[in-house]
Amino acid sequence: MSWERPFDQPVPLPGERPARTLRDAGNYIRKLPESERDTREWRLAVQMLIDAAEDRGPVLFAKMGMDRALSRKVKDVINPDPKSRH
């Protein structure tokens, strides 16, 4: 098991330095409030991190899990009037 496995590209974390390793990502998740950690996206990210640390899954999937969990509150904004410009 190696929590020191690096991501190919660091995962940007809000208000912190980017996560460069699985351990960095895990430490970030541990600091989240329990209500946040218990969401489906964060549970999936945790599972992907564990799988990657135990060589049961690629680090890329762990990064994708982190990216998805971090962006879960970001909503796509679609302009209903394509003729208007901001």
JSON list of C-alpha atoms in Angstrom, two decimals:
[
{"chain": "A", "resi": 1, "resn": "MET", "atom": "CA", "xyz": [0.00, 0.00, 0.00]},
{"chain": "A", "resi": 2, "resn": "SER", "atom": "CA", "xyz": [1.39, 3.37, -0.96]},
{"chain": "A", "resi": 3, "resn": "TRP", "atom": "CA", "xyz": [-0.36, 6.58, -0.09]},
{"chain": "A", "resi": 4, "resn": "GLU", "atom": "CA", "xyz": [2.67, 8.42, -1.49]},
{"chain": "A", "resi": 5, "resn": "ARG", "atom": "CA", "xyz": [1.69, 7.62, -5.08]},
{"chain": "A", "resi": 6, "resn": "PRO", "atom": "CA", "xyz": [1.59, 10.93, -6.96]},
{"chain": "A", "resi": 7, "resn": "PHE", "atom": "CA", "xyz": [-1.13, 12.26, -9.22]},
{"chain": "A", "resi": 8, "resn": "ASP", "atom": "CA", "xyz": [0.01, 12.95, -12.80]},
{"chain": "A", "resi": 9, "resn": "GLN", "atom": "CA", "xyz": [-1.24, 16.50, -12.28]},
{"chain": "A", "resi": 10, "resn": "PRO", "atom": "CA", "xyz": [-1.87, 18.00, -8.83]},
{"chain": "A", "resi": 11, "resn": "VAL", "atom": "CA", "xyz": [-5.49, 18.29, -7.72]},
{"chain": "A", "resi": 12, "resn": "PRO", "atom": "CA", "xyz": [-6.36, 21.93, -6.92]},
{"chain": "A", "resi": 13, "resn": "LEU", "atom": "CA", "xyz": [-7.91, 22.18, -3.45]},
{"chain": "A", "resi": 14, "resn": "PRO", "atom": "CA", "xyz": [-9.92, 25.19, -2.32]},
{"chain": "A", "resi": 15, "resn": "GLY", "atom": "CA", "xyz": [-8.01, 27.26, 0.22]},
{"chain": "A", "resi": 16, "resn": "GLU", "atom": "CA", "xyz": [-5.05, 24.86, 0.33]},
{"chain": "A", "resi": 17, "resn": "ARG", "atom": "CA", "xyz": [-2.04, 23.79, -1.63]},
{"chain": "A", "resi": 18, "resn": "PRO", "atom": "CA", "xyz": [-2.83, 21.34, -4.42]},
{"chain": "A", "resi": 19, "resn": "ALA", "atom": "CA", "xyz": [-2.89, 17.63, -3.56]},
{"chain": "A", "resi": 20, "resn": "ARG", "atom": "CA", "xyz": [0.16, 16.04, -5.17]},
{"chain": "A", "resi": 21, "resn": "THR", "atom": "CA", "xyz": [-0.20, 12.56, -3.65]},
{"chain": "A", "resi": 22, "resn": "LEU", "atom": "CA", "xyz": [-2.98, 10.23, -2.55]},
{"chain": "A", "resi": 23, "resn": "ARG", "atom": "CA", "xyz": [-2.05, 11.09, 1.05]},
{"chain": "A", "resi": 24, "resn": "ASP", "atom": "CA", "xyz": [-2.53, 14.82, 0.40]},
{"chain": "A", "resi": 25, "resn": "ALA", "atom": "CA", "xyz": [-6.00, 14.14, -0.99]},
{"chain": "A", "resi": 26, "resn": "GLY", "atom": "CA", "xyz": [-6.89, 11.85, 1.91]},
{"chain": "A", "resi": 27, "resn": "ASN", "atom": "CA", "xyz": [-5.75, 14.44, 4.44]},
{"chain": "A", "resi": 28, "resn": "TYR", "atom": "CA", "xyz": [-7.93, 17.05, 2.75]},
{"chain": "A", "resi": 29, "resn": "ILE", "atom": "CA", "xyz": [-10.97, 14.78, 2.88]},
{"chain": "A", "resi": 30, "resn": "ARG", "atom": "CA", "xyz": [-10.37, 14.02, 6.57]},
{"chain": "A", "resi": 31, "resn": "LYS", "atom": "CA", "xyz": [-10.64, 17.75, 7.34]},
{"chain": "A", "resi": 32, "resn": "LEU", "atom": "CA", "xyz": [-14.07, 18.08, 5.72]},
{"chain": "A", "resi": 33, "resn": "PRO", "atom": "CA", "xyz": [-17.15, 18.17, 7.95]},
{"chain": "A", "resi": 34, "resn": "GLU", "atom": "CA", "xyz": [-18.71, 14.74, 8.34]},
{"chain": "A", "resi": 35, "resn": "SER", "atom": "CA", "xyz": [-21.89, 15.87, 6.58]},
{"chain": "A", "resi": 36, "resn": "GLU", "atom": "CA", "xyz": [-19.80, 16.83, 3.54]},
{"chain": "A", "resi": 37, "resn": "ARG", "atom": "CA", "xyz": [-17.66, 13.68, 3.62]},
{"chain": "A", "resi": 38, "resn": "ASP", "atom": "CA", "xyz": [-20.79, 11.54, 3.71]},
{"chain": "A", "resi": 39, "resn": "THR", "atom": "CA", "xyz": [-22.03, 12.67, 0.30]},
{"chain": "A", "resi": 40, "resn": "ARG", "atom": "CA", "xyz": [-22.04, 10.17, -2.53]},
{"chain": "A", "resi": 41, "resn": "GLU", "atom": "CA", "xyz": [-19.31, 12.06, -4.43]},
{"chain": "A", "resi": 42, "resn": "TRP", "atom": "CA", "xyz": [-16.90, 12.14, -1.51]},
{"chain": "A", "resi": 43, "resn": "ARG", "atom": "CA", "xyz": [-17.54, 8.48, -0.62]},
{"chain": "A", "resi": 44, "resn": "LEU", "atom": "CA", "xyz": [-16.70, 7.55, -4.21]},
{"chain": "A", "resi": 45, "resn": "ALA", "atom": "CA", "xyz": [-13.55, 9.70, -4.10]},
{"chain": "A", "resi": 46, "resn": "VAL", "atom": "CA", "xyz": [-12.45, 7.97, -0.89]},
{"chain": "A", "resi": 47, "resn": "GLN", "atom": "CA", "xyz": [-13.01, 4.54, -2.44]},
{"chain": "A", "resi": 48, "resn": "MET", "atom": "CA", "xyz": [-11.01, 5.52, -5.53]},
{"chain": "A", "resi": 49, "resn": "LEU", "atom": "CA", "xyz": [-8.15, 6.79, -3.33]},
{"chain": "A", "resi": 50, "resn": "ILE", "atom": "CA", "xyz": [-8.09, 3.55, -1.33]},
{"chain": "A", "resi": 51, "resn": "ASP", "atom": "CA", "xyz": [-8.17, 1.45, -4.52]},
{"chain": "A", "resi": 52, "resn": "ALA", "atom": "CA", "xyz": [-5.27, 3.42, -5.98]},
{"chain": "A", "resi": 53, "resn": "ALA", "atom": "CA", "xyz": [-3.26, 3.21, -2.74]},
{"chain": "A", "resi": 54, "resn": "GLU", "atom": "CA", "xyz": [-3.77, -0.57, -2.66]},
{"chain": "A", "resi": 55, "resn": "ASP", "atom": "CA", "xyz": [-2.91, -1.00, -6.37]},
{"chain": "A", "resi": 56, "resn": "ARG", "atom": "CA", "xyz": [-6.46, -2.11, -7.14]},
{"chain": "A", "resi": 57, "resn": "GLY", "atom": "CA", "xyz": [-7.18, 0.88, -9.33]},
{"chain": "A", "resi": 58, "resn": "PRO", "atom": "CA", "xyz": [-5.42, 3.59, -11.30]},
{"chain": "A", "resi": 59, "resn": "VAL", "atom": "CA", "xyz": [-4.41, 6.90, -9.77]},
{"chain": "A", "resi": 60, "resn": "LEU", "atom": "CA", "xyz": [-6.25, 8.55, -12.66]},
{"chain": "A", "resi": 61, "resn": "PHE", "atom": "CA", "xyz": [-9.57, 7.26, -11.26]},
{"chain": "A", "resi": 62, "resn": "ALA", "atom": "CA", "xyz": [-8.66, 8.68, -7.85]},
{"chain": "A", "resi": 63, "resn": "LYS", "atom": "CA", "xyz": [-8.00, 12.06, -9.48]},
{"chain": "A", "resi": 64, "resn": "MET", "atom": "CA", "xyz": [-11.28, 11.88, -11.36]},
{"chain": "A", "resi": 65, "resn": "GLY", "atom": "CA", "xyz": [-13.10, 11.07, -8.12]},
{"chain": "A", "resi": 66, "resn": "MET", "atom": "CA", "xyz": [-11.51, 14.05, -6.40]},
{"chain": "A", "resi": 67, "resn": "ASP", "atom": "CA", "xyz": [-12.30, 16.38, -9.32]},
{"chain": "A", "resi": 68, "resn": "ARG", "atom": "CA", "xyz": [-15.92, 15.25, -9.36]},
{"chain": "A", "resi": 69, "resn": "ALA", "atom": "CA", "xyz": [-16.35, 15.64, -5.60]},
{"chain": "A", "resi": 70, "resn": "LEU", "atom": "CA", "xyz": [-14.73, 19.06, -5.61]},
{"chain": "A", "resi": 71, "resn": "SER", "atom": "CA", "xyz": [-16.98, 20.29, -8.41]},
{"chain": "A", "resi": 72, "resn": "ARG", "atom": "CA", "xyz": [-20.23, 18.80, -7.12]},
{"chain": "A", "resi": 73, "resn": "LYS", "atom": "CA", "xyz": [-21.59, 22.19, -6.04]},
{"chain": "A", "resi": 74, "resn": "VAL", "atom": "CA", "xyz": [-20.60, 23.94, -9.25]},
{"chain": "A", "resi": 75, "resn": "LYS", "atom": "CA", "xyz": [-23.60, 24.39, -11.51]},
{"chain": "A", "resi": 76, "resn": "ASP", "atom": "CA", "xyz": [-23.49, 24.91, -15.23]},
{"chain": "A", "resi": 77, "resn": "VAL", "atom": "CA", "xyz": [-25.11, 28.18, -16.13]},
{"chain": "A", "resi": 78, "resn": "ILE", "atom": "CA", "xyz": [-26.88, 28.17, -19.44]},
{"chain": "A", "resi": 79, "resn": "ASN", "atom": "CA", "xyz": [-28.03, 31.43, -20.95]},
{"chain": "A", "resi": 80, "resn": "PRO", "atom": "CA", "xyz": [-31.67, 30.88, -21.97]},
{"chain": "A", "resi": 81, "resn": "ASP", "atom": "CA", "xyz": [-31.41, 33.78, -24.44]},
{"chain": "A", "resi": 82, "resn": "PRO", "atom": "CA", "xyz": [-28.43, 33.10, -26.70]},
{"chain": "A", "resi": 83, "resn": "LYS", "atom": "CA", "xyz": [-28.79, 36.53, -28.34]},
{"chain": "A", "resi": 84, "resn": "SER", "atom": "CA", "xyz": [-28.08, 38.40, -25.13]},
{"chain": "A", "resi": 85, "resn": "ARG", "atom": "CA", "xyz": [-24.47, 38.84, -24.09]},
{"chain": "A", "resi": 86, "resn": "HIS", "atom": "CA", "xyz": [-23.08, 39.62, -20.64]}
]
